Amino acid sequence: MTKPPGRWAAVPRFPLTKAIRKAFPLAATKRGIRKPEIVSEQLCDDILTRISPYLLRNRPVDILDLWPGAGLWSSKVNDFLRPRRHVLIEPHQGYRPLLEPLAQSRPGYDLQFMDISAIQDWPSLMSKHLPEQSAANRDESGALARNDTLLVLANPPPSATKNNHYTPARWWTAFMESCLRQTGIHTYGSVRLLMTLPLLDVQAILPHNITDRKRPAIMAEDVAQHAFAVASSKDTTNYWTTYKWWDQLVDNAARVARKTAEAKVVTPEGREYPPLTLAPESPDPGTKPAPYTPRANTAGHDRIMELIMLEPSFADPSGPHKRARNGRVLRSNQEATRAWIMLNEDNRHTFMRRQLLDLLEQIAKLNQALSRAAADPSTDPSTLRSTQEEIATLQTTYAKQCSETHYKALKQFPGLCDDWRASSPGGNPDNAVLLWERRPFEPLLIQPDELFPRESDRTMVYFEADPNACAARKLHELPPGDRDAPLECSEALTLTLGSRNHMTVPELLDVILPGRPVNDIVRAVPSLAMFANRTLKPDFDTLPKTVHGSPSDMAAGKKPDPALCFQENLDYDLSDVRVRALSTETLWDLFIEYQKSDRKLSPVQLNRLLGGTLTSFKSGEYRESPTKFH
C-alpha cells in the first residue's frame, strides 16, 4: 500500500512548493512556515478574474503588501495591475530567498524586512516608501473619505502560541477601526483590502450566524460597502449551520444565485463551492417519534451515521435480526445505539424549536397587523382589541410551550430566534444584518493541494469602504468635539458582546440611557419598533395616530410603514430583544442618543457597567506605576 504524501511534501505540479521546502529546512519547517501559501497560479488567475470589476473600477496605482510570504500572489497582482509602486513588507527572514528575486524583477518593487506589529506611524512609512501617497489622494465627496490609489494586500499568520491573542481577526478589527477614524493606513482616506486568513477567523469577521457576530464583524458592518469572501477552502464541519434554519439557508442561497446570474458572474469548472446538504433521516424514529425536520448536515452528522451503520439492524433493516418478545429488534452494537439516540434527539429538538418559532412568527405578524390597523383612522377599536387579545393568547401558549420544552432543546433557541430576526429585518432580506447574507456570489473553491502545506485552510476576503457608511455619516453630522462619546459607546459595547452575547436591549438602555421611557427611546430610534411587542395604550382611541419614521426616510419622502415605525397610540416592549440582532444603523442611533443625553461616562466605566472586561492596554493601567506596600 502506497503511503500518501505528507502535508509538508512538495507537490510536483506546483514548483513553488519545492522552493518553499528549500527555503525552510525540514527540521525548521513546522516552526518556520506558520501560514499556508497559495502555490497555484491558476487559483490566482481565477481570483483576479472574479475580483477584477472591483479593482479596475478605480484602478489602484500603489500596493502595500503585508506578509507577502512566498510571493506568488503578490507577483500575480502586480502583473494584473501594473502599479507604480509595490512595497513588500515581510517580517520573516526565511522568505528572503523567495522574495528578493521577485523584488529585483521589476523596478516598482520595494522589499522591506521588518516587524509589522511594531509599526506605529504608518503615514511616516508611506511618506518614505510610497511618497505619492498624500492628502491630495483624498476623495471627500462622502462622509468617509476614500483613497482609491492604494490597495493593501495582507496575509497575516495565525497566532504562534495560544498565549498570543493577536489573531488575523484582531488585525482586521484594527484595520476597520482605523478606517472609521481615518488614521494609520487610512490617513489619506479609506483604502481597499484583499486579505487571506483562516476559516476560523473568517467566522469572526464575516459570521454566518448572529451568534458569532461580535466586535470584528460589527466594525466591518460600520464602514463596509463590500466585504465578502472571494475564494475559500471547503468548510468540512459546517457547525455554524446549527444556528440557522434550513429554509433561511435555502432562500439565501437562491437569492445569491440570482444576484450572480444577473451580474453574469461565471464560475470556472472545479471552482463551484459545494452547497449545503440535508442532515440524514434516522433509520428508526424510536419511542419518541417526531416528524423529520430539515436542517443542514454537519461533520457531526457524518460521524453519527458512520457509527449507526455499524449496527447490522440499521445497515440491513430487511435482514434476519434477533427480536424481543414484543417484536422490537435487539441492538447488538452499543456505540451505534447511542449514535442513533443522538440523531433522533437532534431531530426531535429541532422539531420543538421549529414549533416555537412558528408561534413567534405568528406573534410578529399580528404585531405588524396591530400597528398598521392602529394607524388607520377607519379601523374599528373592537378590531384592535381583538388583535391584541389574540397576541396575548399566543404569548401565553408560547410561554407554556417553552416551559414544557427540554432545556437542551431551548439552549440554541435564542440564537436561532435572533438569526431569524436579523436575516430579514422588516421583511426585507436585502437589509440583512450580516454581511455574509448580502454576499454578491459564493466564493471560489480552493482545492486542498493549492495551498502549502497541505491540509490547510484559507479564505481570501475583499473589503471596500462605503463613502456614506452609516457610522461615518452619523459622526459627520456631529461637531468634532461631540464625536468621542458615540465612538466610546460603540467601542465599549462591541468589546462587551464577546462575553455578554445574550445582552438584551433593556440591559443596554439601563446603562446608556437610564430612566428614559422605552416609548421615548423608540420614538427617537424608530427602527427598534420592528422587533418590539406592541400593546394598545389605555386611551389609544383618543390619541393621535401619527406615525414617526426615521428622519432619513422622512426627508426622502418615503411613506412610513407603521409596522416599522413609532406610533403615539401604542406601547412598546423590547424585553425579549437582544442587542446582537440590531443593525449597525440602529446601534449608532442609540449611540447618538447617548451623546445627546447628560449621561457621560468614561470608556472604562461604560465597559464595566456593560459587564465587559478590558486589557491593561485598553484600560490604561499599563501606564500606572505599581502600588508599593512597603
XYZ file of C-alpha atoms in Angstrom:
630
model
C 0.000 0.000 0.000
C 1.438 3.360 -1.066
C 1.778 5.836 1.761
C 0.061 9.169 0.942
C 2.395 12.182 0.738
C 2.753 14.196 3.934
C 1.398 17.708 4.235
C 4.959 19.078 4.024
C 5.857 17.138 0.867
C 6.432 19.166 -2.303
C 3.705 18.932 -4.966
C 5.258 18.199 -8.397
C 2.719 20.216 -10.397
C 3.354 23.281 -8.232
C 7.108 24.078 -8.432
C 6.800 26.767 -5.764
C 6.262 24.087 -3.108
C 9.767 22.771 -3.765
C 11.214 26.276 -3.441
C 9.406 26.803 -0.129
C 10.718 23.481 1.195
C 14.227 24.501 0.167
C 13.891 27.875 1.912
C 12.714 26.187 5.113
C 14.839 23.169 6.137
C 12.967 20.074 7.261
C 13.914 20.472 10.922
C 12.557 24.030 10.969
C 9.540 23.530 8.715
C 6.833 23.396 11.353
C 8.438 26.257 13.249
C 9.133 28.354 10.147
C 6.020 28.022 7.985
C 3.241 29.370 10.154
C 0.752 30.270 7.445
C -0.375 28.485 4.288
C 0.878 29.873 0.986
C -1.011 29.959 -2.303
C 1.063 27.887 -4.743
C -1.345 27.637 -7.700
C -1.058 30.212 -10.482
C -4.453 29.162 -11.834
C -6.061 29.921 -8.477
C -4.529 33.408 -8.530
C -5.798 33.982 -12.076
C -9.312 32.829 -11.183
C -9.398 35.079 -8.113
C -8.242 38.116 -10.093
C -10.832 37.455 -12.800
C -13.555 37.246 -10.151
C -12.453 40.409 -8.331
C -11.455 42.475 -11.389
C -14.702 44.534 -11.565
C -13.974 45.839 -8.069
C -10.275 46.504 -8.661
C -10.487 48.017 -12.136
C -13.404 50.341 -11.428
C -10.920 52.680 -9.745
C -7.559 51.102 -10.524
C -5.083 51.486 -7.631
C -1.648 52.812 -8.560
C 0.216 51.760 -5.395
C 0.225 48.458 -3.482
C 1.137 47.962 0.165
C 1.805 44.229 0.539
C 1.945 42.931 4.131
C 3.253 39.426 4.921
C 3.745 38.524 1.211
C 5.317 35.177 2.186
C 6.375 33.148 -0.848
C 5.290 35.966 -3.173
C 3.248 34.163 -5.850
C 0.032 36.065 -5.080
C 1.998 39.325 -4.899
C 3.562 38.785 -8.303
C 0.209 37.894 -9.876
C -1.477 41.034 -8.518
C 1.469 43.098 -9.734
C 1.212 41.604 -13.231
C -2.521 42.300 -13.255
C -2.496 45.917 -12.011
C 0.984 47.097 -13.094
C 1.234 49.502 -10.145
C 3.513 52.496 -9.875
C 4.973 51.209 -6.592
C 4.618 47.856 -4.842
C 6.004 47.819 -1.290
C 6.521 44.337 0.194
C 6.853 44.195 3.996
C 7.720 40.738 5.341
C 8.718 40.073 8.992
C 10.122 36.560 8.368
C 13.685 36.386 7.052
C 13.084 32.820 5.869
C 11.238 34.173 2.826
C 14.230 36.250 1.668
C 15.412 33.698 -0.980
C 11.921 33.752 -2.499
C 11.171 37.469 -2.294
C 14.494 39.013 -3.337
C 14.355 37.630 -6.913
C 10.780 38.912 -7.173
C 11.744 42.378 -5.926
C 14.572 42.563 -8.465
C 12.358 41.509 -11.378
C 10.655 44.898 -11.804
C 11.638 48.492 -10.895
C 8.449 49.278 -8.934
C 9.094 46.718 -6.192
C 10.398 47.790 -2.778
C 11.184 44.905 -0.377
C 11.444 45.600 3.352
C 12.009 43.109 6.170
C 10.517 44.485 9.386
C 8.131 43.591 12.199
C 4.704 44.767 11.018
C 3.194 44.669 14.511
C 5.814 47.189 15.652
C 4.879 49.791 13.022
C 3.081 52.619 14.818
C 3.496 55.503 12.377
C 2.061 54.401 9.038
C 1.997 57.909 7.481
C 5.767 58.209 8.010
C 6.374 54.788 6.492
C 4.214 55.672 3.496
C 5.916 59.028 3.008
C 9.232 57.178 2.789
C 8.247 54.185 0.642
C 5.096 55.485 -1.080
C 5.909 59.204 -1.466
C 2.993 59.886 -3.822
C 0.540 58.915 -1.074
C -0.680 62.200 0.414
C -3.761 64.228 1.287
C -4.103 65.031 -2.422
C -5.426 61.483 -2.923
C -8.395 62.001 -0.574
C -11.824 61.857 -2.172
C -14.059 63.687 0.305
C -17.299 63.518 -1.669
C -18.833 61.319 1.063
C -18.878 61.295 4.848
C -15.968 58.814 4.813
C -13.025 59.966 2.697
C -11.693 57.444 0.167
C -8.260 56.806 -1.261
C -8.649 54.672 -4.377
C -4.971 54.988 -5.310
C -3.770 52.459 -2.701
C -4.538 48.744 -2.393
C -3.492 46.741 0.671
C -2.678 43.031 0.395
C -2.456 41.230 3.730
C -1.695 37.625 4.613
C -1.234 37.695 8.404
C -0.057 34.496 10.090
C -2.130 32.788 12.787
C -1.087 33.186 16.405
C 2.228 31.482 17.120
C 1.012 30.268 20.528
C -2.249 30.092 22.461
C -0.945 32.892 24.669
C -0.723 35.233 21.674
C -4.240 36.574 21.116
C -3.365 38.880 18.222
C -5.142 36.803 15.603
C -5.801 37.806 11.970
C -9.348 38.704 13.053
C -7.950 41.231 15.538
C -5.715 42.708 12.846
C -8.856 43.059 10.704
C -10.638 44.807 13.601
C -7.803 47.305 13.972
C -7.896 47.924 10.208
C -11.668 48.610 10.342
C -11.332 50.883 13.366
C -8.603 52.963 11.732
C -10.785 53.138 8.603
C -13.632 54.723 10.571
C -11.282 57.075 12.421
C -9.246 57.824 9.255
C -5.922 57.055 10.909
C -2.946 54.794 10.172
C -3.077 53.319 6.676
C -6.344 55.218 6.120
C -4.883 58.645 6.954
C -5.391 59.820 3.368
C -8.783 58.128 3.024
C -10.128 54.589 3.283
C -8.216 52.056 1.203
C -9.243 48.713 -0.262
C -8.054 45.416 1.177
C -7.505 41.883 -0.114
C -6.760 39.661 2.851
C -6.215 35.937 3.338
C -6.965 34.365 6.689
C -8.004 31.039 8.281
C -11.611 29.822 8.185
C -11.849 30.231 11.953
C -11.082 33.945 11.663
C -13.472 34.341 8.722
C -16.280 33.215 11.022
C -15.348 36.145 13.272
C -15.191 38.869 10.599
C -17.939 37.586 8.265
C -20.053 35.441 10.603
C -22.665 33.195 9.027
C -24.974 33.345 12.047
C -25.896 36.076 14.509
C -24.444 34.200 17.500
C -20.919 34.712 16.128
C -21.488 38.432 15.469
C -19.034 40.211 17.726
C -16.609 43.132 17.512
C -14.714 42.192 14.286
C -17.994 41.763 12.395
C -19.694 44.896 13.741
C -16.640 47.041 12.978
C -16.790 45.822 9.367
C -20.533 46.487 9.137
C -19.904 50.047 10.357
C -17.850 51.010 7.308
C -18.149 48.372 4.559
C -19.735 48.834 1.181
C -18.297 45.490 0.078
C -16.937 42.775 2.369
C -17.139 39.213 1.112
C -15.164 36.020 0.583
C -13.672 35.811 -2.919
C -12.245 32.294 -2.592
C -12.215 29.779 0.218
C -11.220 26.287 1.234
C -14.115 23.942 1.882
C -15.609 24.148 5.358
C -15.596 20.485 6.366
C -17.556 20.965 9.604
C -20.425 23.407 8.847
C -21.068 23.697 12.582
C -22.225 27.298 12.105
C -25.384 25.925 10.471
C -26.670 24.711 13.838
C -27.802 28.316 14.422
C -29.554 28.679 11.051
C -32.975 27.474 9.929
C -32.886 25.302 6.812
C -35.412 27.445 4.927
C -33.258 30.508 5.659
C -30.227 28.784 4.167
C -32.138 27.689 1.065
C -33.695 31.126 0.482
C -30.372 32.890 0.993
C -28.520 30.576 -1.410
C -31.229 31.110 -4.048
C -31.005 34.887 -3.632
C -27.212 34.809 -4.042
C -27.566 32.613 -7.139
C -29.962 35.161 -8.671
C -27.551 38.018 -7.997
C -24.696 36.016 -9.504
C -26.719 35.299 -12.647
C -27.879 38.915 -13.003
C -24.278 40.142 -12.735
C -23.234 37.493 -15.299
C -20.527 36.180 -12.982
C -19.007 32.979 -14.355
C -17.569 30.321 -12.051
C -14.775 28.225 -13.640
C -15.235 24.478 -13.685
C -13.994 22.918 -10.477
C -14.356 26.186 -8.533
C -18.019 25.722 -7.554
C -18.332 25.979 -3.784
C -20.142 22.843 -2.531
C -23.744 23.516 -1.457
C -25.095 22.527 1.928
C -26.930 19.214 2.190
C -29.697 17.962 4.454
C -28.966 16.087 7.661
C -29.770 12.363 7.394
C -33.069 10.853 8.453
C -32.996 8.329 11.245
C -33.379 4.671 10.214
C -35.804 4.248 13.136
C -37.740 7.135 14.817
C -37.575 5.361 18.193
C -40.018 5.519 21.109
C -40.433 9.319 20.966
C -41.029 9.880 17.255
C -41.042 13.369 15.741
C -41.552 14.349 12.090
C -38.309 14.731 10.170
C -37.307 18.411 10.421
C -34.961 19.744 7.706
C -31.605 21.004 8.953
C -28.132 21.284 7.472
C -25.732 18.364 7.539
C -22.572 18.803 9.616
C -19.426 16.802 10.307
C -21.156 15.631 13.490
C -23.981 14.090 11.472
C -21.473 12.300 9.226
C -19.760 10.776 12.250
C -23.098 9.750 13.773
C -24.152 7.979 10.571
C -20.813 6.148 10.390
C -21.442 4.800 13.882
C -25.092 3.963 13.205
C -24.134 1.854 10.189
C -22.010 -0.337 12.470
C -25.265 -1.819 13.778
C -26.386 -4.681 11.470
C -30.081 -3.949 12.005
C -29.566 -0.391 10.694
C -27.193 -1.297 7.872
C -29.548 -4.039 6.601
C -33.064 -3.499 8.033
C -34.579 -6.332 5.974
C -32.128 -8.965 7.222
C -32.797 -11.567 9.953
C -32.203 -9.940 13.359
C -32.840 -11.019 16.931
C -36.037 -9.608 18.372
C -37.554 -9.239 21.822
C -40.908 -10.754 22.742
C -42.669 -7.511 21.839
C -41.169 -7.686 18.333
C -38.561 -4.936 18.761
C -35.155 -5.541 17.212
C -32.384 -6.166 19.742
C -29.393 -3.914 19.050
C -26.005 -5.574 19.394
C -23.722 -2.524 18.973
C -23.965 -0.116 21.921
C -21.926 2.632 20.244
C -24.240 2.566 17.219
C -27.284 2.613 19.507
C -26.019 5.720 21.314
C -25.402 7.439 17.960
C -28.929 6.507 16.817
C -30.382 8.013 20.012
C -28.366 11.212 19.403
C -29.681 11.533 15.835
C -33.287 11.085 16.987
C -32.773 13.616 19.772
C -31.252 16.122 17.345
C -34.272 15.833 15.045
C -36.755 15.981 17.930
C -35.165 19.109 19.417
C -35.101 20.801 16.012
C -38.800 19.995 15.635
C -39.555 21.512 19.066
C -37.628 24.678 18.243
C -39.432 24.975 14.913
C -42.796 24.832 16.697
C -41.691 27.659 18.994
C -40.513 29.746 16.055
C -43.836 29.222 14.279
C -45.545 30.786 17.302
C -43.116 33.732 17.285
C -43.736 34.266 13.578
C -47.485 34.400 14.205
C -46.979 36.870 17.067
C -44.715 39.052 14.894
C -47.264 39.126 12.062
C -50.056 40.066 14.462
C -47.879 42.820 15.964
C -47.376 44.237 12.480
C -51.095 43.967 11.760
C -51.867 45.743 15.046
C -49.505 48.604 14.149
C -50.975 49.082 10.688
C -54.544 48.890 11.932
C -53.821 51.315 14.795
C -52.523 53.855 12.267
C -55.664 53.586 10.140
C -58.352 56.107 11.187
C -61.086 53.861 9.770
C -60.248 50.839 11.958
C -62.888 49.869 14.500
C -61.448 49.915 18.077
C -63.004 46.494 18.728
C -60.887 45.049 15.901
C -57.746 46.369 17.572
C -58.753 44.890 20.946
C -59.460 41.549 19.279
C -55.995 41.523 17.656
C -54.367 42.380 20.983
C -56.235 39.553 22.716
C -55.106 37.148 20.007
C -51.488 38.236 20.561
C -51.854 37.736 24.327
C -53.281 34.238 23.796
C -50.389 33.255 21.525
C -47.859 34.679 24.004
C -49.401 32.556 26.761
C -49.228 29.489 24.522
C -45.598 30.281 23.672
C -44.630 30.685 27.347
C -46.373 27.413 28.250
C -44.687 25.554 25.391
C -41.275 26.923 26.420
C -41.814 25.695 29.980
C -42.652 22.219 28.666
C -39.675 22.025 26.283
C -36.486 20.255 27.369
C -33.712 22.659 28.344
C -31.343 21.055 25.813
C -33.740 21.968 23.015
C -34.090 25.533 24.339
C -30.348 26.104 24.652
C -29.909 27.003 20.968
C -33.257 28.710 20.525
C -32.249 32.309 21.445
C -29.521 32.216 18.778
C -31.869 30.761 16.170
C -34.547 33.304 17.085
C -32.125 36.242 16.774
C -30.808 34.919 13.482
C -34.357 34.725 12.131
C -34.980 38.342 13.197
C -31.713 39.625 11.732
C -31.925 37.777 8.419
C -34.872 39.779 7.113
C -35.477 42.968 9.142
C -38.859 44.394 8.310
C -39.421 41.513 5.897
C -36.638 42.651 3.547
C -33.740 40.153 3.199
C -31.714 42.777 1.292
C -31.378 44.594 4.627
C -29.994 41.536 6.424
C -27.771 42.451 9.356
C -24.935 40.062 8.462
C -22.625 40.971 5.585
C -22.389 37.278 4.698
C -26.097 37.150 3.897
C -25.630 40.069 1.480
C -22.707 38.490 -0.408
C -22.742 39.028 -4.219
C -21.694 35.438 -5.020
C -20.439 32.237 -3.451
C -16.654 32.045 -3.005
C -14.478 30.167 -5.459
C -13.396 26.789 -4.132
C -9.711 26.462 -3.212
C -8.552 22.887 -3.801
C -6.581 21.277 -0.921
C -3.285 20.972 -2.857
C -3.359 24.627 -3.978
C -2.166 25.647 -0.520
C 1.146 24.695 1.061
C 1.464 22.997 3.464
C -1.419 20.707 2.571
C -4.367 20.072 4.864
C -4.527 23.810 5.446
C -7.465 26.129 5.021
C -7.518 29.711 3.810
C -10.094 32.265 2.695
C -9.490 35.418 0.686
C -11.685 38.377 1.646
C -12.217 41.632 -0.236
C -13.077 44.852 1.609
C -14.063 48.251 0.284
C -15.394 51.075 2.454
C -18.673 52.867 1.870
C -18.168 56.644 1.452
C -21.617 57.106 3.004
C -21.252 54.447 5.694
C -23.851 54.745 8.416
C -21.362 55.226 11.267
C -19.319 57.811 9.354
C -22.437 59.672 8.241
C -23.825 59.963 11.764
C -20.461 61.063 13.154
C -20.051 63.563 10.308
C -23.316 65.229 11.339
C -21.885 65.958 14.806
C -19.444 68.763 15.674
C -15.895 67.345 16.004
C -15.948 67.902 19.764
C -19.039 65.719 20.214
C -17.789 62.635 18.365
C -15.904 60.984 21.214
C -18.977 59.900 23.218
C -20.640 57.766 20.496
C -17.266 56.291 19.495
C -16.551 55.344 23.103
C -20.036 53.868 23.476
C -19.563 51.818 20.304
C -16.193 50.547 21.471
C -17.478 49.621 24.938
C -20.452 47.704 23.555
C -18.519 45.800 20.891
C -15.815 44.862 23.393
C -18.548 43.552 25.697
C -20.502 41.428 23.215
C -17.789 38.772 23.248
C -18.514 37.939 26.892
C -22.163 39.087 27.084
C -23.543 37.796 23.825
C -27.072 37.458 25.282
C -27.347 41.094 26.412
C -30.876 42.423 25.903
C -31.770 45.884 24.643
C -33.232 46.964 28.042
C -29.940 45.984 29.720
C -28.058 48.242 27.294
C -30.548 51.089 27.724
C -30.296 50.878 31.526
C -26.600 51.736 31.185
C -26.507 54.365 28.439
C -29.994 55.923 28.832
C -31.091 55.107 32.410
C -34.585 56.146 33.453
C -35.685 57.099 29.968
C -39.055 55.536 28.999
C -38.918 52.855 26.316
C -41.584 54.624 24.264
C -39.483 57.777 24.224
C -36.445 55.813 23.006
C -38.446 54.053 20.269
C -39.741 57.471 19.167
C -36.103 58.652 18.824
C -34.957 55.370 17.225
C -37.971 54.119 15.209
C -36.091 51.113 13.786
C -36.402 49.467 17.224
C -40.153 49.192 16.692
C -39.937 46.303 14.216
C -38.668 43.953 16.953
C -40.901 45.140 19.799
C -44.032 43.587 21.206
C -46.810 46.168 20.974
C -49.885 46.813 23.089
C -52.609 49.431 22.861
C -52.371 52.328 25.286
C -55.356 52.524 27.668
C -56.630 55.676 25.952
C -55.486 54.669 22.456
C -58.736 55.710 20.766
C -58.293 59.334 21.880
C -54.592 59.593 20.963
C -53.268 60.765 17.571
C -52.438 58.064 15.021
C -49.255 59.821 13.919
C -46.515 57.552 12.559
C -42.889 58.579 13.256
C -40.380 57.098 10.797
C -36.629 57.576 10.589
C -35.527 61.154 9.759
C -33.682 59.947 6.631
C -36.808 58.204 5.271
C -38.980 61.201 6.076
C -36.501 63.539 4.355
C -36.501 61.272 1.288
C -40.282 61.464 1.139
C -40.788 57.734 1.779
C -44.183 56.730 3.108
C -43.577 55.224 6.558
C -44.753 51.690 7.266
C -46.483 51.750 10.684
C -45.126 48.252 11.435
C -41.571 49.598 11.240
C -42.136 52.961 12.937
C -43.200 54.527 16.225
C -46.862 55.340 16.890
C -48.344 57.566 19.575
C -51.178 55.194 20.498
C -49.056 52.085 21.188
C -46.768 50.930 23.996
C -43.538 49.108 23.101
C -41.792 46.265 24.922
C -38.195 45.325 23.998
C -37.515 42.891 26.844
C -37.154 39.874 24.505
C -34.866 41.627 22.011
C -31.111 41.026 22.209
C -28.546 43.610 21.145
C -26.755 41.264 18.743
C -29.828 41.232 16.446
C -29.808 45.025 15.948
C -28.359 46.514 12.784
C -25.395 48.880 12.992
C -27.672 51.737 11.926
C -29.939 51.111 14.921
C -26.938 50.784 17.234
C -25.477 54.068 16.009
C -28.827 55.805 16.502
C -28.632 54.649 20.134
C -25.027 55.851 20.439
C -26.097 59.279 19.145
C -28.921 59.363 21.717
C -26.298 58.618 24.381
C -24.236 61.543 23.107
C -27.268 63.858 23.304
C -28.058 62.822 26.889
C -26.497 64.160 30.072
C -25.051 60.713 30.785
C -21.281 60.981 30.422
C -19.149 58.014 31.401
C -15.503 57.206 30.776
C -14.735 54.299 28.423
C -13.677 52.163 31.400
C -16.887 52.982 33.314
C -19.004 52.202 30.260
C -17.282 48.892 29.719
C -17.590 47.806 33.331
C -21.238 48.835 33.613
C -21.995 46.811 30.495
C -20.278 43.822 32.101
C -17.256 43.616 29.834
C -13.548 43.262 30.505
C -10.579 45.270 29.312
C -6.923 44.525 28.714
C -4.470 46.673 30.636
C -3.680 48.492 27.383
C -7.342 49.395 26.766
C -7.935 50.456 30.375
C -4.723 52.491 30.545
C -3.474 50.624 33.623
C -0.196 49.783 31.883
C 0.754 53.460 32.283
C 0.289 53.389 36.069
C 3.105 52.656 38.494
C 2.550 49.515 40.578
C 1.410 50.140 44.155
C 4.131 49.661 46.784
C 3.059 48.187 50.106
C 6.396 48.516 51.905
